[in-house]
Amino acid sequence: MERAVDKTGIKIGMWIFLYSEIILFGGLFVLYAVYFHNFPGDFAVAGEELNRLFGTLNTVVLLVSSFTVAASITAVQRRRTGQAVGLLLFSLGCGLVFLINKYFEWGAKFEHGLYPNSDRLFEADPGFAIFFGLYYTITGLHGLHVIIGMVLLTVSLVMVLRGRVDHQRYALLENSGLYWHLVDLIWIYVFPLFYLVL
Amino acid sequence: MTTHPESGGTPAAVPSFFEASSPPGQTGIKAWLLTHDHKRLALMYLWAVFFWLVLALLLGLALRVELMFIGETIMPAEIYNTVFTLHGVIMIFLFVIPAIPAIFGNFFLPIQIGADDVFFPRLNLFSWYLYMIGGAFAIVSLFTGDGFADTGWTFYVPFSVTTETNVSLTVTAAFILGMSSLLTGLNFVTTVHRMRVKNMGWMQVPLFTWSLYATAWVQILATPVVSITLVLVVLERFLNIGLFDPDRGGDPLLYQHLFWMYSHPAVYIMILPGMGVISEIIPVFSRKAIFGYKGIVVSSLAIAIAGSLVWAHHMYTSGMSDVSVFVFSLLTFIVAIPSAIKVFSWVSTMYKGSILMTPPLLLALIFIYLFSVGGLTGLVLGAAGTDIHVHDTQFVVAHFHFTMFGGTGFAFFAALHFWWPKMFGVMYHFGRAYLGASLAAIGFIFHYVPMFILGMQGMPRRYYDYLPQFETGNFLAGFGGFLLVFGIMLMFVNLWMSLIDRWRQPAEADPWGGTTLEWAVPSPPPVHNFLQEPRVLDYPYDFSEVLARAAAKDKKD
Ligand code: HEM
Ligand SMILES: [Cu+2]
């Protein structure tokens, strides 16, 4: 009793999983909302410390990569393997750029003495310290998801090269792509909360 | 009579899933450790769960022995804190949450809907490994660092952030176990949606599967919240961010909100599958269609939804606003309605049924009784006024043991006795099963009823020592504890003996006269479950054929 591949079922599974990831971040956003309500002033001051340029750049990088991942799926469906490989490599490159950017951004904060448990945060107003606590927790967890997403894309890339993902069986690539869109989507919330609204 | 399709109509023995491995070709231990077969995975969960259950029962007994007399009896106070944490963590995360879905759900959900496996068989294997890794982490955290957590299974801040014990590792174990249960839920939802046989509509799905389906949604909705909460505990411990530290602007109440936002729904993750088991057993042994099939389905979903809205009833005394206390108290009362609907349905099903007494039915009846006591005392806790009096006393301990142990625990024993013949193809000894179940029930009542009284008199929970006026109650409770554990062990030994060749009694395909699909396949089932296209009844609990068969047999004799 071999059953045919049920693409809808695979997608249902993936969507439920993505949903659970959103709830995971949802818990953190609830914390953000509560503390923002408690310390609007401190949050505004702390938000000034963040560099909008870095944030915007990273948003663009992620959005572009989301597009190229989607394009790579189309390419696979149209049997253009070479094109798909190129697009995936480009997306992975975007992920890397994002992480490097993040590294410099965090590094700059560290230099200003803004890291968990630092003296400066210890002496600062409570809301200020909590803002940075949330900042590191949320962007850190998001960064971890970028890394997981890159691993998934790399696996898909290898499978495309080996011919295990082709125009008939591309569920793996499609699901990795969905995961990548999720990473992007969460960032679309993180970015305004930390960089823009304050 | 089932016939092998290739054998031209003559019955032929089909190898059971014990004899044929899936994926094919694997042998020995690999055939189990790499299996994708939902039935083999169910049995692997069974042995693991047995191990944890027995361990945690003995730890619970140790706690009770300690409390039998004033002062130090068998362990010092620090060890007592560790032991009740370990007991609670194991019972919650390694027994009551996973047991019924992972064992009986894995085994019977696909069969009940006419499928040959779950939708993601490899993910199923992965969930099993996560379960084992989570358990291993719990054990490792016992022996490393400064010993196992002593926070209680709730890991409340600020204590969990400041204690020297190995909370980080314990919490990681809970995180991994949550992941395992979430993936199992995801698998079940997809399986129910995509793999039901074509002619089975939603209102023909057996109630056990329905209850697992509702549970799976709660798992998916709630688990990520506790996951992030546990991550935050670890982060706080390593980085000292201060999110829950009032000194630094944080709010410890937020921890409790996040924690109970999962953990209250989690109590429905624990009880719904148990209710599903009872909803299968009662009609089979009453030979009567279950009363209010749709009512049971709808109440499962209603519990799943309403149960997600009442988490803060654990926090009446922690300083929430009066309005929140009022709202959560009201909502809590509303959740009692769907549970009551189920109890009334079971009782009405038995009314005027032709009852066939068996061990699974006895255990189901014990369940109904104990769960009702647990549920009714839950109303005492749900009402803010009375809760403030008995909050965090032995009354609470008695209440949650009545629901989780009298409820889920006994539903688990009932499921074991109900499906054992199907899973292993053998029948066990009824006399010993009755005796074990009765002793366990009597011991149970002796064990927990004194705790209600102690609680109302004011003995706090999680306390190692107490005032002289509490001595009699604690002594009696300890006594009941021994009886309880003895009865349970008797049931287990009896089941285990049925597997030994010397006493082996083969079971028929349908020993109880059940009507759902698992009773239409051989015992134990073959790898692909169905030898021919399953025949779906218009109504899953239609006993007319079973009764006709019994009548015909009577005439012949
Ligand atoms: C299915 C069976 C059982 C379940 C699900 C269960 C569950 C739990 C849980 C969740 C706790 C709370 C731990 C904490 O406060 O962190 C607990 C505490 C406790 N359990 Fe059990 N338990 C079970 C069986 C038993 C048995 C058989 C005994 C004794 C023979 C027992 C004795 C205790 C004691 C003494 C405590 C400590 C209460 C306190 O001081 O808070 N339990 N149990
Ligand atoms: Cu609750």
Short mmCIF file of N, CA, C and O in Angstrom, two decimals, chain A residues 122-166:
data_model
loop_
_atom_site.label_atom_id
_atom_site.label_comp_id
_atom_site.label_asym_id
_atom_site.label_seq_id
_atom_site.Cartn_x
_atom_site.Cartn_y
_atom_site.Cartn_z
N PHE A 122 23.29 48.12 34.49
CA PHE A 122 22.94 47.94 35.89
C PHE A 122 22.58 49.26 36.53
O PHE A 122 21.69 49.35 37.37
N GLU A 123 23.29 50.32 36.11
CA GLU A 123 23.03 51.62 36.72
C GLU A 123 21.91 52.38 36.02
O GLU A 123 21.36 53.34 36.58
N ALA A 124 21.57 51.96 34.81
CA ALA A 124 20.58 52.72 34.03
C ALA A 124 19.19 52.60 34.66
O ALA A 124 18.97 51.81 35.57
N ASP A 125 18.25 53.40 34.13
CA ASP A 125 16.86 53.29 34.57
C ASP A 125 16.36 51.89 34.24
O ASP A 125 16.79 51.28 33.26
N PRO A 126 15.40 51.38 35.05
CA PRO A 126 14.95 50.00 34.83
C PRO A 126 14.45 49.74 33.42
O PRO A 126 14.81 48.74 32.80
N GLY A 127 13.63 50.65 32.87
CA GLY A 127 13.08 50.42 31.54
C GLY A 127 14.15 50.33 30.48
O GLY A 127 14.06 49.55 29.53
N PHE A 128 15.21 51.11 30.67
CA PHE A 128 16.32 51.12 29.73
C PHE A 128 16.98 49.74 29.68
O PHE A 128 17.22 49.17 28.61
N ALA A 129 17.25 49.21 30.86
CA ALA A 129 17.89 47.90 30.92
C ALA A 129 16.99 46.82 30.34
O ALA A 129 17.43 45.93 29.62
N ILE A 130 15.70 46.93 30.64
CA ILE A 130 14.78 45.90 30.14
C ILE A 130 14.67 45.97 28.63
O ILE A 130 14.61 44.94 27.95
N PHE A 131 14.70 47.19 28.11
CA PHE A 131 14.67 47.32 26.65
C PHE A 131 15.81 46.52 26.03
O PHE A 131 15.61 45.74 25.11
N PHE A 132 17.00 46.68 26.60
CA PHE A 132 18.12 45.95 26.00
C PHE A 132 18.04 44.46 26.29
O PHE A 132 18.47 43.66 25.46
N GLY A 133 17.49 44.11 27.44
CA GLY A 133 17.27 42.68 27.68
C GLY A 133 16.41 42.08 26.59
O GLY A 133 16.74 41.05 26.00
N LEU A 134 15.31 42.78 26.29
CA LEU A 134 14.41 42.27 25.25
C LEU A 134 15.09 42.31 23.89
O LEU A 134 14.93 41.39 23.08
N TYR A 135 15.84 43.37 23.67
CA TYR A 135 16.52 43.50 22.37
C TYR A 135 17.43 42.30 22.12
O TYR A 135 17.36 41.67 21.06
N TYR A 136 18.25 41.97 23.11
CA TYR A 136 19.17 40.84 22.89
C TYR A 136 18.41 39.52 22.82
O TYR A 136 18.75 38.64 22.04
N THR A 137 17.39 39.37 23.63
CA THR A 137 16.65 38.10 23.60
C THR A 137 15.96 37.91 22.25
O THR A 137 16.10 36.86 21.62
N ILE A 138 15.25 38.94 21.82
CA ILE A 138 14.46 38.77 20.60
C ILE A 138 15.35 38.70 19.37
O ILE A 138 15.22 37.80 18.54
N THR A 139 16.30 39.65 19.24
CA THR A 139 17.14 39.58 18.04
C THR A 139 18.03 38.34 18.08
O THR A 139 18.34 37.77 17.05
N GLY A 140 18.42 37.93 19.29
CA GLY A 140 19.24 36.73 19.39
C GLY A 140 18.47 35.50 18.93
O GLY A 140 18.96 34.71 18.12
N LEU A 141 17.25 35.37 19.41
CA LEU A 141 16.44 34.22 19.01
C LEU A 141 16.16 34.29 17.50
O LEU A 141 16.18 33.27 16.81
N HIS A 142 15.93 35.50 17.01
CA HIS A 142 15.70 35.64 15.58
C HIS A 142 16.95 35.24 14.80
O HIS A 142 16.87 34.54 13.79
N GLY A 143 18.12 35.67 15.31
CA GLY A 143 19.37 35.30 14.64
C GLY A 143 19.53 33.79 14.57
O GLY A 143 19.93 33.23 13.55
N LEU A 144 19.15 33.13 15.66
CA LEU A 144 19.22 31.67 15.69
C LEU A 144 18.33 31.08 14.59
O LEU A 144 18.70 30.13 13.90
N HIS A 145 17.17 31.70 14.40
CA HIS A 145 16.27 31.21 13.36
C HIS A 145 16.85 31.47 11.97
O HIS A 145 16.63 30.68 11.05
N VAL A 146 17.58 32.58 11.81
CA VAL A 146 18.23 32.82 10.52
C VAL A 146 19.20 31.68 10.24
O VAL A 146 19.25 31.13 9.13
N ILE A 147 19.95 31.30 11.29
CA ILE A 147 20.93 30.22 11.09
C ILE A 147 20.21 28.91 10.73
O ILE A 147 20.60 28.22 9.79
N ILE A 148 19.14 28.60 11.46
CA ILE A 148 18.40 27.37 11.14
C ILE A 148 17.88 27.43 9.71
O ILE A 148 17.98 26.46 8.95
N GLY A 149 17.33 28.58 9.33
CA GLY A 149 16.83 28.74 7.97
C GLY A 149 17.93 28.51 6.95
O GLY A 149 17.72 27.88 5.91
N MET A 150 19.14 29.04 7.25
CA MET A 150 20.24 28.85 6.30
C MET A 150 20.61 27.38 6.19
O MET A 150 20.94 26.89 5.10
N VAL A 151 20.56 26.67 7.31
CA VAL A 151 20.86 25.23 7.25
C VAL A 151 19.84 24.54 6.35
O VAL A 151 20.20 23.74 5.47
N LEU A 152 18.57 24.88 6.52
CA LEU A 152 17.53 24.25 5.70
C LEU A 152 17.75 24.57 4.22
O LEU A 152 17.62 23.69 3.36
N LEU A 153 18.07 25.83 3.93
CA LEU A 153 18.30 26.19 2.53
C LEU A 153 19.50 25.44 1.97
O LEU A 153 19.49 25.00 0.82
N THR A 154 20.55 25.27 2.81
CA THR A 154 21.72 24.55 2.33
C THR A 154 21.36 23.10 2.01
O THR A 154 21.77 22.57 0.97
N VAL A 155 20.58 22.49 2.90
CA VAL A 155 20.17 21.10 2.64
C VAL A 155 19.39 21.04 1.33
O VAL A 155 19.64 20.18 0.47
N SER A 156 18.47 21.98 1.15
CA SER A 156 17.69 21.98 -0.10
C SER A 156 18.61 22.15 -1.30
O SER A 156 18.43 21.49 -2.33
N LEU A 157 19.60 23.02 -1.15
CA LEU A 157 20.53 23.26 -2.26
C LEU A 157 21.24 21.97 -2.64
O LEU A 157 21.31 21.60 -3.83
N VAL A 158 21.73 21.26 -1.64
CA VAL A 158 22.41 20.00 -1.91
C VAL A 158 21.47 19.04 -2.61
O VAL A 158 21.84 18.36 -3.57
N MET A 159 20.22 19.00 -2.15
CA MET A 159 19.25 18.08 -2.75
C MET A 159 18.94 18.47 -4.19
O MET A 159 18.73 17.60 -5.04
N VAL A 160 18.92 19.76 -4.47
CA VAL A 160 18.70 20.19 -5.86
C VAL A 160 19.87 19.72 -6.71
O VAL A 160 19.69 19.16 -7.80
N LEU A 161 21.08 19.91 -6.19
CA LEU A 161 22.26 19.51 -6.97
C LEU A 161 22.27 18.01 -7.21
O LEU A 161 22.66 17.55 -8.28
N ARG A 162 21.81 17.24 -6.23
CA ARG A 162 21.82 15.79 -6.39
C ARG A 162 20.62 15.28 -7.17
O ARG A 162 20.45 14.08 -7.33
N GLY A 163 19.73 16.19 -7.56
CA GLY A 163 18.57 15.75 -8.30
C GLY A 163 17.49 15.13 -7.44
O GLY A 163 16.52 14.55 -7.94
N ARG A 164 17.62 15.22 -6.12
CA ARG A 164 16.58 14.66 -5.25
C ARG A 164 15.40 15.62 -5.12
O ARG A 164 14.32 15.23 -4.71
N VAL A 165 15.64 16.89 -5.41
CA VAL A 165 14.55 17.86 -5.50
C VAL A 165 14.45 18.25 -6.97
O VAL A 165 15.41 18.75 -7.54
N ASP A 166 13.31 17.97 -7.59
CA ASP A 166 13.17 18.35 -9.00
C ASP A 166 11.76 18.88 -9.24
O ASP A 166 11.02 19.13 -8.28
#
